[in-house]
mmCIF file of C-alpha atoms in Angstrom:
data_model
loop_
_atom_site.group_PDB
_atom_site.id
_atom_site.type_symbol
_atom_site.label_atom_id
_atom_site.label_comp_id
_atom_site.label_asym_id
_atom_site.label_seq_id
_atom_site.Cartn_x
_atom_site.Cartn_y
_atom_site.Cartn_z
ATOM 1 C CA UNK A 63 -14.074 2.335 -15.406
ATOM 2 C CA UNK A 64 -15.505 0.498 -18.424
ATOM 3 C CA UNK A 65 -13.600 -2.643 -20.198
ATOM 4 C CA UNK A 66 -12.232 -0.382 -23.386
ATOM 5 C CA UNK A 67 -10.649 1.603 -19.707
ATOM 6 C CA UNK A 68 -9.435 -0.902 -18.188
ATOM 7 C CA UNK A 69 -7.997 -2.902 -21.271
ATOM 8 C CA UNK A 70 -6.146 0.143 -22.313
ATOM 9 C CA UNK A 71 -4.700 0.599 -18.595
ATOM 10 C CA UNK A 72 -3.397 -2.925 -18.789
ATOM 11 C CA UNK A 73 -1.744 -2.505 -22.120
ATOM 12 C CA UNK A 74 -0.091 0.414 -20.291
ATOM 13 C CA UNK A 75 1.564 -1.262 -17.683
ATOM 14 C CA UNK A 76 2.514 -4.145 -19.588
ATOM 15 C CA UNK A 77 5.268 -1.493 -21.447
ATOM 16 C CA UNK A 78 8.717 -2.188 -19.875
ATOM 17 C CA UNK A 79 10.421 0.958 -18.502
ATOM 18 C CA UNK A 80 13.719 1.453 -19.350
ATOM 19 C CA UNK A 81 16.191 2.929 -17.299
ATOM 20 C CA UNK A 82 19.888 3.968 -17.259
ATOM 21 C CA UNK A 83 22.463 5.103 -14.885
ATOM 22 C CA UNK A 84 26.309 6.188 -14.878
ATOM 23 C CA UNK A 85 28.072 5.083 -11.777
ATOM 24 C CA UNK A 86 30.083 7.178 -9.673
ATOM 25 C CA UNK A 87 33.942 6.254 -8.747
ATOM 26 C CA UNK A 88 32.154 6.663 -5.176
ATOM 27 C CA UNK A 89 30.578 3.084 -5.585
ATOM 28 C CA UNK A 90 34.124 1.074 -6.137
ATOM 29 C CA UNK A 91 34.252 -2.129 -4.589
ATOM 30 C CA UNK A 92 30.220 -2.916 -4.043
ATOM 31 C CA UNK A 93 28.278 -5.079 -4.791
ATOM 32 C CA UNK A 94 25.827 -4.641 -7.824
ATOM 33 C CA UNK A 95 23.079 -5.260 -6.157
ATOM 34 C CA UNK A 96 24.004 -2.772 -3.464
ATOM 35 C CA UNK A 97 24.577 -0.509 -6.052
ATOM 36 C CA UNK A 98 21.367 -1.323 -7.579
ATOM 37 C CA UNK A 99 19.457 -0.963 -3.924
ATOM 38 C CA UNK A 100 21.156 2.998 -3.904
ATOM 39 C CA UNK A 101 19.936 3.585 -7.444
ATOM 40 C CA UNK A 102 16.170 2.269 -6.550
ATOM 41 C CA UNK A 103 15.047 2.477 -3.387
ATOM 42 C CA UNK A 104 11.844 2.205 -4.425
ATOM 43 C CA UNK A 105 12.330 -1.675 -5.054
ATOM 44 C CA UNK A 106 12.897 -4.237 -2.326
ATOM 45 C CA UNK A 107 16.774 -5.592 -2.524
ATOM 46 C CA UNK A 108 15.197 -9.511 -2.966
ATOM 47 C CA UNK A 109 13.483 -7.837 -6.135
ATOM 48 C CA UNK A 110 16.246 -6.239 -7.467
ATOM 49 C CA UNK A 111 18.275 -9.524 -7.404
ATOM 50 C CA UNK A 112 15.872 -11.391 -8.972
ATOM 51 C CA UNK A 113 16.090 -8.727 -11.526
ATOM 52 C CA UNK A 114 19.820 -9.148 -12.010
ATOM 53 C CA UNK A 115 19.627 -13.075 -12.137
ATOM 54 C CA UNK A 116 16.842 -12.942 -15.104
ATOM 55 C CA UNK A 117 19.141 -10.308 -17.272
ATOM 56 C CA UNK A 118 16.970 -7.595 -16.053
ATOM 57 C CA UNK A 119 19.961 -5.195 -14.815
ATOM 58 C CA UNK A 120 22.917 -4.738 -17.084
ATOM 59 C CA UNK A 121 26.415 -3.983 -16.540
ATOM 60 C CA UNK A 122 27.894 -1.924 -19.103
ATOM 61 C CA UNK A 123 25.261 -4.495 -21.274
ATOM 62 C CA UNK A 124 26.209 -7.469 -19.657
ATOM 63 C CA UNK A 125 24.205 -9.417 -17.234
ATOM 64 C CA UNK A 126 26.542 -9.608 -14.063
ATOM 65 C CA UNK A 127 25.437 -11.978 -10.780
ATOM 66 C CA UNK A 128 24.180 -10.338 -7.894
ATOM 67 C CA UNK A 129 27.955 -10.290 -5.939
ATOM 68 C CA UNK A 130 29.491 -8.750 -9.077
ATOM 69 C CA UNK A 131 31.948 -5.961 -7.833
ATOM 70 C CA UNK A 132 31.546 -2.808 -9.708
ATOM 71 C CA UNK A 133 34.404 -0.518 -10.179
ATOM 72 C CA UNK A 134 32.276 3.009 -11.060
ATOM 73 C CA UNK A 135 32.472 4.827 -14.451
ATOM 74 C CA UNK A 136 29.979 1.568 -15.415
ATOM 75 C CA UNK A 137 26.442 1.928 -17.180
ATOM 76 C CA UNK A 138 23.764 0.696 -15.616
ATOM 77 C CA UNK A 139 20.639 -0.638 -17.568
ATOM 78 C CA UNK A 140 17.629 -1.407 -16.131
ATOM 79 C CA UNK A 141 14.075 -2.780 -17.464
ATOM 80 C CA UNK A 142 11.756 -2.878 -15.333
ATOM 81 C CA UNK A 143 9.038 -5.369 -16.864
ATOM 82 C CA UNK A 144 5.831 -5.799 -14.521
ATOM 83 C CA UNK A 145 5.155 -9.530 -14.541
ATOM 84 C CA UNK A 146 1.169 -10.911 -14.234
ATOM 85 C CA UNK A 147 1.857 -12.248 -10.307
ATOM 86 C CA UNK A 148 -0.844 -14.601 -10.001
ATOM 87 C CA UNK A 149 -3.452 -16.349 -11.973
ATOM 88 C CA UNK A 150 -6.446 -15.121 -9.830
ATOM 89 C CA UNK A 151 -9.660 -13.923 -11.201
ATOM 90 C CA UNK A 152 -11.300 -10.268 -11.349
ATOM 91 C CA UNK A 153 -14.853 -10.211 -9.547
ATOM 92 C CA UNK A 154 -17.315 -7.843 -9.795
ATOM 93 C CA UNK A 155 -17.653 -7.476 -6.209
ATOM 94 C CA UNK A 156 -18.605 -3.929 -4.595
ATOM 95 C CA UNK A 157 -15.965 -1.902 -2.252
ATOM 96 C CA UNK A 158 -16.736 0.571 0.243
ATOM 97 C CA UNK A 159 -13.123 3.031 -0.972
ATOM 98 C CA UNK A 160 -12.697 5.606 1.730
ATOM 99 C CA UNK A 161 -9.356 6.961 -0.377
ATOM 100 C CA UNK A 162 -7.684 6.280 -3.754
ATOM 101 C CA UNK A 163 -5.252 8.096 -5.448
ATOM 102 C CA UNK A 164 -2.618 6.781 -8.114
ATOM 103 C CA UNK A 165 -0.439 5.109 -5.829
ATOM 104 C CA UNK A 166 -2.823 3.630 -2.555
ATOM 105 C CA UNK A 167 -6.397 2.301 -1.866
ATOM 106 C CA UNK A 168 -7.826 2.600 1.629
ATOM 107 C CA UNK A 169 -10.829 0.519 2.198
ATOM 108 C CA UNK A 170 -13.898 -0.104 4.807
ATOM 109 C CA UNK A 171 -13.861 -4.140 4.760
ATOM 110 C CA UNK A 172 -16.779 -5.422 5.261
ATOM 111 C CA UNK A 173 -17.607 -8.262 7.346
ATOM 112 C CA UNK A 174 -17.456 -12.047 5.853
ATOM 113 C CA UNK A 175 -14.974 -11.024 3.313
ATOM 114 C CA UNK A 176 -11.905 -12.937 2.875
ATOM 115 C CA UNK A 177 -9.125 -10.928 1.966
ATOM 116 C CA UNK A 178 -6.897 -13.115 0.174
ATOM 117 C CA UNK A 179 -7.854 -16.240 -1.661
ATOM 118 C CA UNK A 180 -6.631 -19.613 -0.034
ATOM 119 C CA UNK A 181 -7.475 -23.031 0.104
ATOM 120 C CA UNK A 182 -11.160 -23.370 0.633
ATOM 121 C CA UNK A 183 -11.464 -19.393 -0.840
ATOM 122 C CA UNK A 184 -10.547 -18.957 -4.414
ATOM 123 C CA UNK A 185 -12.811 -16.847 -5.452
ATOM 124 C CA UNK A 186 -15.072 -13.968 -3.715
ATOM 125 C CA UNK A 187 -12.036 -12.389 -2.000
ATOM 126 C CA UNK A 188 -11.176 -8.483 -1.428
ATOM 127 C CA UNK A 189 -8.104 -9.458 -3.926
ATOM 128 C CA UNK A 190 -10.900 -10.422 -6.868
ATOM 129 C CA UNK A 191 -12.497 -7.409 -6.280
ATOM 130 C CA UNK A 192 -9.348 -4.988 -6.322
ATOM 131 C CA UNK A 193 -8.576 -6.920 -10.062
ATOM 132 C CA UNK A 194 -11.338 -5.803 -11.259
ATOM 133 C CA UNK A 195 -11.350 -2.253 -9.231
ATOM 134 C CA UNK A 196 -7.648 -2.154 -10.690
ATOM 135 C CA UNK A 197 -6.666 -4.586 -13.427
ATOM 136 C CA UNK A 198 -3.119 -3.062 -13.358
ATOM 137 C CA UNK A 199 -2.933 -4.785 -9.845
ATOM 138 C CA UNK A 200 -2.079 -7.931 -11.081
ATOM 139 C CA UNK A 201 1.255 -6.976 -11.347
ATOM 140 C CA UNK A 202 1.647 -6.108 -7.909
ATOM 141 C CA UNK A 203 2.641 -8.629 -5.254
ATOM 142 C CA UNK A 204 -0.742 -9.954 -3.919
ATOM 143 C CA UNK A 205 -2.796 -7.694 -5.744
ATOM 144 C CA UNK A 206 -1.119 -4.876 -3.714
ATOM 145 C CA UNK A 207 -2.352 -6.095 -0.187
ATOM 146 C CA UNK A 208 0.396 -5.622 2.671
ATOM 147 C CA UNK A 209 -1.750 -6.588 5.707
ATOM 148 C CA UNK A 210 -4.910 -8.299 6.314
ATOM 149 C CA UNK A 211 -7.824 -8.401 8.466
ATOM 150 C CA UNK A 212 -9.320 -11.721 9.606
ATOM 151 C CA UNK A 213 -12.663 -12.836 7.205
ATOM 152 C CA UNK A 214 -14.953 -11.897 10.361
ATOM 153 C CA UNK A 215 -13.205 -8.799 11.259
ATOM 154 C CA UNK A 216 -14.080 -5.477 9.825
ATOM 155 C CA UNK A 217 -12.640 -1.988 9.036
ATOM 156 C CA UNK A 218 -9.939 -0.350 7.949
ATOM 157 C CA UNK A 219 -6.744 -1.607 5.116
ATOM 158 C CA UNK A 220 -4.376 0.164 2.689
ATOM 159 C CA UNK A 221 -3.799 -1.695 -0.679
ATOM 160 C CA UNK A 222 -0.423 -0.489 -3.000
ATOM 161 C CA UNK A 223 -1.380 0.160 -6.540
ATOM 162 C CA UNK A 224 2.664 0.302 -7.716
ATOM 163 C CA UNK A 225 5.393 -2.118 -6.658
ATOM 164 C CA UNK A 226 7.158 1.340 -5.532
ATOM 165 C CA UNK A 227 4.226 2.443 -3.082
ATOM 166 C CA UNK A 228 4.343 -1.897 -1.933
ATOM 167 C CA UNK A 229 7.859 -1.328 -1.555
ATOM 168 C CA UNK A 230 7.562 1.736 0.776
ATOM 169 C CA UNK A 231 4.287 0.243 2.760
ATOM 170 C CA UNK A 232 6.155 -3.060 3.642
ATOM 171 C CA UNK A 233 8.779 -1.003 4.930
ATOM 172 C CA UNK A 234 6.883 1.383 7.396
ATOM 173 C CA UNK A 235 4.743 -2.151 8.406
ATOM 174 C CA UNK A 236 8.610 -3.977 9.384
ATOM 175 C CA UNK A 237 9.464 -0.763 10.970
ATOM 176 C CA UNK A 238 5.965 -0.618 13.237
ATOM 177 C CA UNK A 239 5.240 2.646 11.808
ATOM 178 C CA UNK A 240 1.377 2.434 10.812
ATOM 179 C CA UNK A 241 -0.950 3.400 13.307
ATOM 180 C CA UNK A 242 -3.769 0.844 13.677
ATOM 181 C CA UNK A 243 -6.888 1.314 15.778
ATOM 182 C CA UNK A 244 -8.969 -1.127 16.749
ATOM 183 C CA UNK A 245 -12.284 -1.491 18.633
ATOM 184 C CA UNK A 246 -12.950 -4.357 20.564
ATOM 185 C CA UNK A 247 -16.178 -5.490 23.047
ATOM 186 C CA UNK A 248 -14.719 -8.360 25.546
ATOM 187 C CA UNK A 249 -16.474 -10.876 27.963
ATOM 188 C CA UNK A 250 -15.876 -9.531 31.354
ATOM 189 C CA UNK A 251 -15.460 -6.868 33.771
ATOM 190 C CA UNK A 252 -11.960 -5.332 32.946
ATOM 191 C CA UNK A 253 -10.608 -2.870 35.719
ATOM 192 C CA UNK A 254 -7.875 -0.843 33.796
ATOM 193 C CA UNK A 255 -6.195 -0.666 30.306
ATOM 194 C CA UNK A 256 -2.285 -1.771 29.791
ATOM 195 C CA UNK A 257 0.260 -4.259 27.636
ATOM 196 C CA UNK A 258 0.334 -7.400 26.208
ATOM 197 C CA UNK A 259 3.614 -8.635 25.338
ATOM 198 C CA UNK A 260 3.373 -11.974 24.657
ATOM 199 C CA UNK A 261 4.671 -14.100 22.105
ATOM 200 C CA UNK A 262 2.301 -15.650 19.234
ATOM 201 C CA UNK A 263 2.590 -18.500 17.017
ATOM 202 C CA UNK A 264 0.766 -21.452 15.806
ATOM 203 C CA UNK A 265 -0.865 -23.819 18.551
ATOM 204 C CA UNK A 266 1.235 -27.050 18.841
ATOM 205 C CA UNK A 267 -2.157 -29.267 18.911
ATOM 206 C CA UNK A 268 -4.731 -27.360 17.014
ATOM 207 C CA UNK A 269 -3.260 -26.140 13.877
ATOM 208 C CA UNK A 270 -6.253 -23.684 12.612
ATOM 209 C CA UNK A 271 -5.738 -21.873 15.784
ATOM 210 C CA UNK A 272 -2.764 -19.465 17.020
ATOM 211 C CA UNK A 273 -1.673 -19.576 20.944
ATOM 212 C CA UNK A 274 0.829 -17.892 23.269
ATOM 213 C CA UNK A 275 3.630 -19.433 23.353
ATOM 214 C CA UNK A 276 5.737 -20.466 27.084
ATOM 215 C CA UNK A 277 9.367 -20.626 24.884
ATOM 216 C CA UNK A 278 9.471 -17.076 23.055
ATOM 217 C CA UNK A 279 12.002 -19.218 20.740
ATOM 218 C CA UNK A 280 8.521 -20.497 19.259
ATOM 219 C CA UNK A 281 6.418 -17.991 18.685
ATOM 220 C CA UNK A 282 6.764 -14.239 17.105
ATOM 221 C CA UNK A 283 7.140 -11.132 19.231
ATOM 222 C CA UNK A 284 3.400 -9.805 19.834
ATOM 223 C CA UNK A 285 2.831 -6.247 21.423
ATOM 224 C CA UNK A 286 -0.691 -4.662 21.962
ATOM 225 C CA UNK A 287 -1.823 -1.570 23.999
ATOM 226 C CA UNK A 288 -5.171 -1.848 25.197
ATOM 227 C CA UNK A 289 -7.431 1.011 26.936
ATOM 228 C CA UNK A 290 -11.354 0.850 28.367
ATOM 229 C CA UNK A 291 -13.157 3.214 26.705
ATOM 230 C CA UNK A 292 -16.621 2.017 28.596
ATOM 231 C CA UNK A 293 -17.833 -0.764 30.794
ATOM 232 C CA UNK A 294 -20.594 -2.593 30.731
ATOM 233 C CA UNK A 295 -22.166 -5.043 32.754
ATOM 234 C CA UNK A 296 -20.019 -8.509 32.154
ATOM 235 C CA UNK A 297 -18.734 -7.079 28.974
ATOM 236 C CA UNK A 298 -15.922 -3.965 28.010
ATOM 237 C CA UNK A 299 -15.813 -2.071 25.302
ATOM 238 C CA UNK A 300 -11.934 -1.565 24.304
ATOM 239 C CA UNK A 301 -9.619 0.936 22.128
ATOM 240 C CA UNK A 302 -6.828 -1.835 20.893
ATOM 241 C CA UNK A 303 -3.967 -0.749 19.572
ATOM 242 C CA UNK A 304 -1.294 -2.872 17.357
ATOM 243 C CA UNK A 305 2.849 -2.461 17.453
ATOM 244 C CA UNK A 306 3.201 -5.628 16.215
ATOM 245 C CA UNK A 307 0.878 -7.803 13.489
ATOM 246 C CA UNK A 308 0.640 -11.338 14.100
ATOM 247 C CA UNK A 309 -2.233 -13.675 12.789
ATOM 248 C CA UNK A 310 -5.116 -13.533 15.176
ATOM 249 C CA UNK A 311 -3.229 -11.162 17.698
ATOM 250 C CA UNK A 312 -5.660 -9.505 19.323
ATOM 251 C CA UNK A 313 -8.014 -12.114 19.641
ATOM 252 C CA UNK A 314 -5.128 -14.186 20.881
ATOM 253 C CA UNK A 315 -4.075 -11.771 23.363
ATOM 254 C CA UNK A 316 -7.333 -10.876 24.772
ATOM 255 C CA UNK A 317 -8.522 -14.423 25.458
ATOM 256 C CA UNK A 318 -5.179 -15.109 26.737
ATOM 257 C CA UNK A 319 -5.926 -12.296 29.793
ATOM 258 C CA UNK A 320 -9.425 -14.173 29.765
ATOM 259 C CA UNK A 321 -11.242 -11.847 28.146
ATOM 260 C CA UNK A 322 -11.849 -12.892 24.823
ATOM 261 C CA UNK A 323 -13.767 -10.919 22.438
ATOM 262 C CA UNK A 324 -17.870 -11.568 22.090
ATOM 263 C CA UNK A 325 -18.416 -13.719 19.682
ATOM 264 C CA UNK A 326 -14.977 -15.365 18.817
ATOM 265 C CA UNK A 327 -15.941 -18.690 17.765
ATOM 266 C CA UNK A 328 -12.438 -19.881 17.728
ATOM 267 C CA UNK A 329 -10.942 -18.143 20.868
ATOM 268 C CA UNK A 330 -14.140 -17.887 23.053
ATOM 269 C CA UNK A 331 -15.317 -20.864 24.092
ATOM 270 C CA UNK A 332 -18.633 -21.918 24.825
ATOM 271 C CA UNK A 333 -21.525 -18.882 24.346
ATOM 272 C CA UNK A 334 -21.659 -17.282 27.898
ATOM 273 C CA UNK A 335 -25.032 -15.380 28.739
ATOM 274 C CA UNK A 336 -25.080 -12.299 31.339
ATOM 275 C CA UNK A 337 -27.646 -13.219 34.346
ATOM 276 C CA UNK A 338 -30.990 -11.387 34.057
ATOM 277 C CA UNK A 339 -30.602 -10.300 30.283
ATOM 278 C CA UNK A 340 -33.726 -9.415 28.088
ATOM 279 C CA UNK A 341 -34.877 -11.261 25.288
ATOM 280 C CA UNK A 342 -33.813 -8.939 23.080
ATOM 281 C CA UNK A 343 -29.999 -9.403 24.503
ATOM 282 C CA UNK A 344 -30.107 -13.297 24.853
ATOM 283 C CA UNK A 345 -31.470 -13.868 20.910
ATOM 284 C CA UNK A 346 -28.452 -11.265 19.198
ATOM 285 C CA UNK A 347 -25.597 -12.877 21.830
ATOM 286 C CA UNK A 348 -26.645 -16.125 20.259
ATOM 287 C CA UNK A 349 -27.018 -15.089 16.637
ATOM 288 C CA UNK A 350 -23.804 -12.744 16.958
ATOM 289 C CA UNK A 351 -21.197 -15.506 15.231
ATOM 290 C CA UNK A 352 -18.617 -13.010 14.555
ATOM 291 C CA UNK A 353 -15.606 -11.477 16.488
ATOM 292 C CA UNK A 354 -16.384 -8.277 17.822
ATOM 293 C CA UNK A 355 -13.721 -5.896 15.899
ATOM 294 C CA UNK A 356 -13.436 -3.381 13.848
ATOM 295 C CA UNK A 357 -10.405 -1.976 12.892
ATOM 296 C CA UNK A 358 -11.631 1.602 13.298
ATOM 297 C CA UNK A 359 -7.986 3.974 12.579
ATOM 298 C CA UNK A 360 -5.816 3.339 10.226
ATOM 299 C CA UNK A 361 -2.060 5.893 9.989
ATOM 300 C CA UNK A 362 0.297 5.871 7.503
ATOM 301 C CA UNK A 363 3.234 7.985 5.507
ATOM 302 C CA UNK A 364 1.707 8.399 2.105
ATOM 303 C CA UNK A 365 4.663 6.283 -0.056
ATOM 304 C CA UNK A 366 4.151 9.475 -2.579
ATOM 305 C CA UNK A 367 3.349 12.351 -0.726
ATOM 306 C CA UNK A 368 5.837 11.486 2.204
ATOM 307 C CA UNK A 369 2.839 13.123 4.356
ATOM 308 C CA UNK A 370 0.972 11.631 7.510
ATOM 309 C CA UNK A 371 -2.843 10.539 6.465
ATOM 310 C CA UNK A 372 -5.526 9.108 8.338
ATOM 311 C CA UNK A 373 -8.537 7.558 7.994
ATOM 312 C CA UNK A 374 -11.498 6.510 10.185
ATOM 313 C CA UNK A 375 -14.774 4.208 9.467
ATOM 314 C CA UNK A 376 -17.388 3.888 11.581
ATOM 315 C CA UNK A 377 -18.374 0.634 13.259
ATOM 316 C CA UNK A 378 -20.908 -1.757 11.219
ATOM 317 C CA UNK A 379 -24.390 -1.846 11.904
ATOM 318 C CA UNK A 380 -24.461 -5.179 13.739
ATOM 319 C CA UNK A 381 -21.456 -3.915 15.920
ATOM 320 C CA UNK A 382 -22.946 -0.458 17.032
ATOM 321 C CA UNK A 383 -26.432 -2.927 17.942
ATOM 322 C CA UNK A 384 -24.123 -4.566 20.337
ATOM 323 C CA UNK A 385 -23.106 -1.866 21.896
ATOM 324 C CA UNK A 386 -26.647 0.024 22.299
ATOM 325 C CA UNK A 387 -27.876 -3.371 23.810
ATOM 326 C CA UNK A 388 -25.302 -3.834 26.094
ATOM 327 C CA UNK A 389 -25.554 -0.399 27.396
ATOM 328 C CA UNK A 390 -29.465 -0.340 27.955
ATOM 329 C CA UNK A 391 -28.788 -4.282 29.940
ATOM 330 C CA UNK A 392 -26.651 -2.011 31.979
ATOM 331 C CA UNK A 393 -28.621 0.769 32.700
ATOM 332 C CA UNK A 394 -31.483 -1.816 33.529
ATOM 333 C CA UNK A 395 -29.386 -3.779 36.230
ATOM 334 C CA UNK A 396 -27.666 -0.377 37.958
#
């Protein structure tokens, strides 16, 4: 897309869109912004009172408060005005896209990309990148993004291009419906797959970190489904799978069982070696200063369509020389 493309596709979405409605006696007694929540499902109710407090929605060409009772036989006026969200600037910075259409963005993350800019990360971030993939973006919500993937952790995320495809994504994501596949190489010998439920929230001591928490009163509910999918010697490869999406949970919940992942330089602990390994293994354990995941699946109900669509990306080169190296140590010690 060049500039003259993208200037024109801002100008676009900067147009208000006006709508209008003629209540039903059905609706006597509600609130407006239950009314309004019925009308436009496609907007979150929090959004559709701001709208109402800022003049936005008018009653019969009146702005009303939220808790305004309607009577039906009203008119209903909306505008829906986009606003610029944040101040953040578009990057030139290359995605790998494995779908787009006019209402989502799927994309391979790589590693080493942080996806949403923060103190210490204002610039270089996925969300640079998607302004200047999408310009029109900036009047989504966080550039569209509705869940994240650590800086170190690769793979698979679905970015809204409309407020009414953010809407519908947040709402499958509170109601655990995505399906999110993970895969995971651990320290240690695990015997069988199974459950974590374990709370998660932020470690009382050390803030940067997260931690299971003793009192579920202070932590978040955290579910995840784990399966072997092949052993090694000292290390298993794992197929992870997420009901719930806390910061850090997998890495939380797999260091918790004492397995953390290869690599985690947060969760891990001190670099442990396998006894015997080759060169070859000893120099990429030590140089490996990443977690080893890749979000590999990735579900959803297209917010348009209303259809089920997957997607799948291969694991990154460093990860797949991992697992070749693990399994010729292997082969070597049986």
């Amino acid at each position: 897309m060049n500039t003259e493309q993208k200037s024109q596709q801002r100008e676009r979405c900067e147009q208000p869109e006006k709508r209008q409605f003629q209540l039903s006696t059905d609706v006597y007694g509600q609130r407006l912004d239950q009314v309004a929540a019925v009308l436009l499902p496609e907007y979150s109710r929090s959004r559709l009172q701001q709208w109402i407090k800022q003049g936005k929605i008018l009653l019969n060409g009146e702005p009303c408060k939220p808790k305004t009772k309607v009577i039906g036989g009203e008119t209903l006026q909306v505008t829906i005005e986009e606003e610029q969200q944040g101040e953040w600037l578009a990057e030139n910075i290359p995605l790998d896209i494995i779908f787009e259409d006019d209402s989502i963005l799927v994309i391979n993350k790589p590693v080493g990309l942080v996806v949403h800019p923060a103190v210490g990360n204002y610039s270089g971030t996925l969300l640079n990148a998607l302004l200047y993939h999408c310009p029109e973006l900036i009047n989504v919500p966080r550039a569209g993004i509705v869940h994240r993937l650590d800086k170190d952790t690769s793979g698979l995320l679905v970015v809204a291009k409309t407020l009414t495809a953010q809407t519908n994504l947040v709402k499958q994501l509170q109601k655990r419906a995505f399906d999110r596949e993970y895969e995971a190489i651990v320290i240690g010998e695990m015997i069988s797959g199974g459950t974590i439920d374990e709370p998660i929230g932020r470690h009382p001591v050390k803030r940067v970190k997260m931690a299971v928490m003793k009192n579920p009163n202070q932590g978040k509910e955290a579910i995840t489904h784990y399966r072997i999918k092949e052993r090694y010697r000292g290390y298993t490869r794992l197929q992870v799978k997420l009901e719930t999406g806390r910061t850090h949970q997998i890495r939380v919940h797999m260091a918790y069982l004492t397995f953390p992942l290869v690599g985690d330089q947060v969760y891990a602990g001190r670099l442990r070696l396998p006894p015997d390994c080759d060169d070859s293994l000893k120099h990429f354990l030590n140089n490996f200063k990443r977690q080893a995941l890749h979000a590999r699946k990735l579900g959803l109900e297209h917010p348009q369509t209303k259809q089920w669509q997957e997607w799948e990306a291969a694991v990154p080169d460093d990860f797949a020389e991992l697992k070749h190296l693990l399994r010729a140590y292997t082969e070597e010690q049986s």
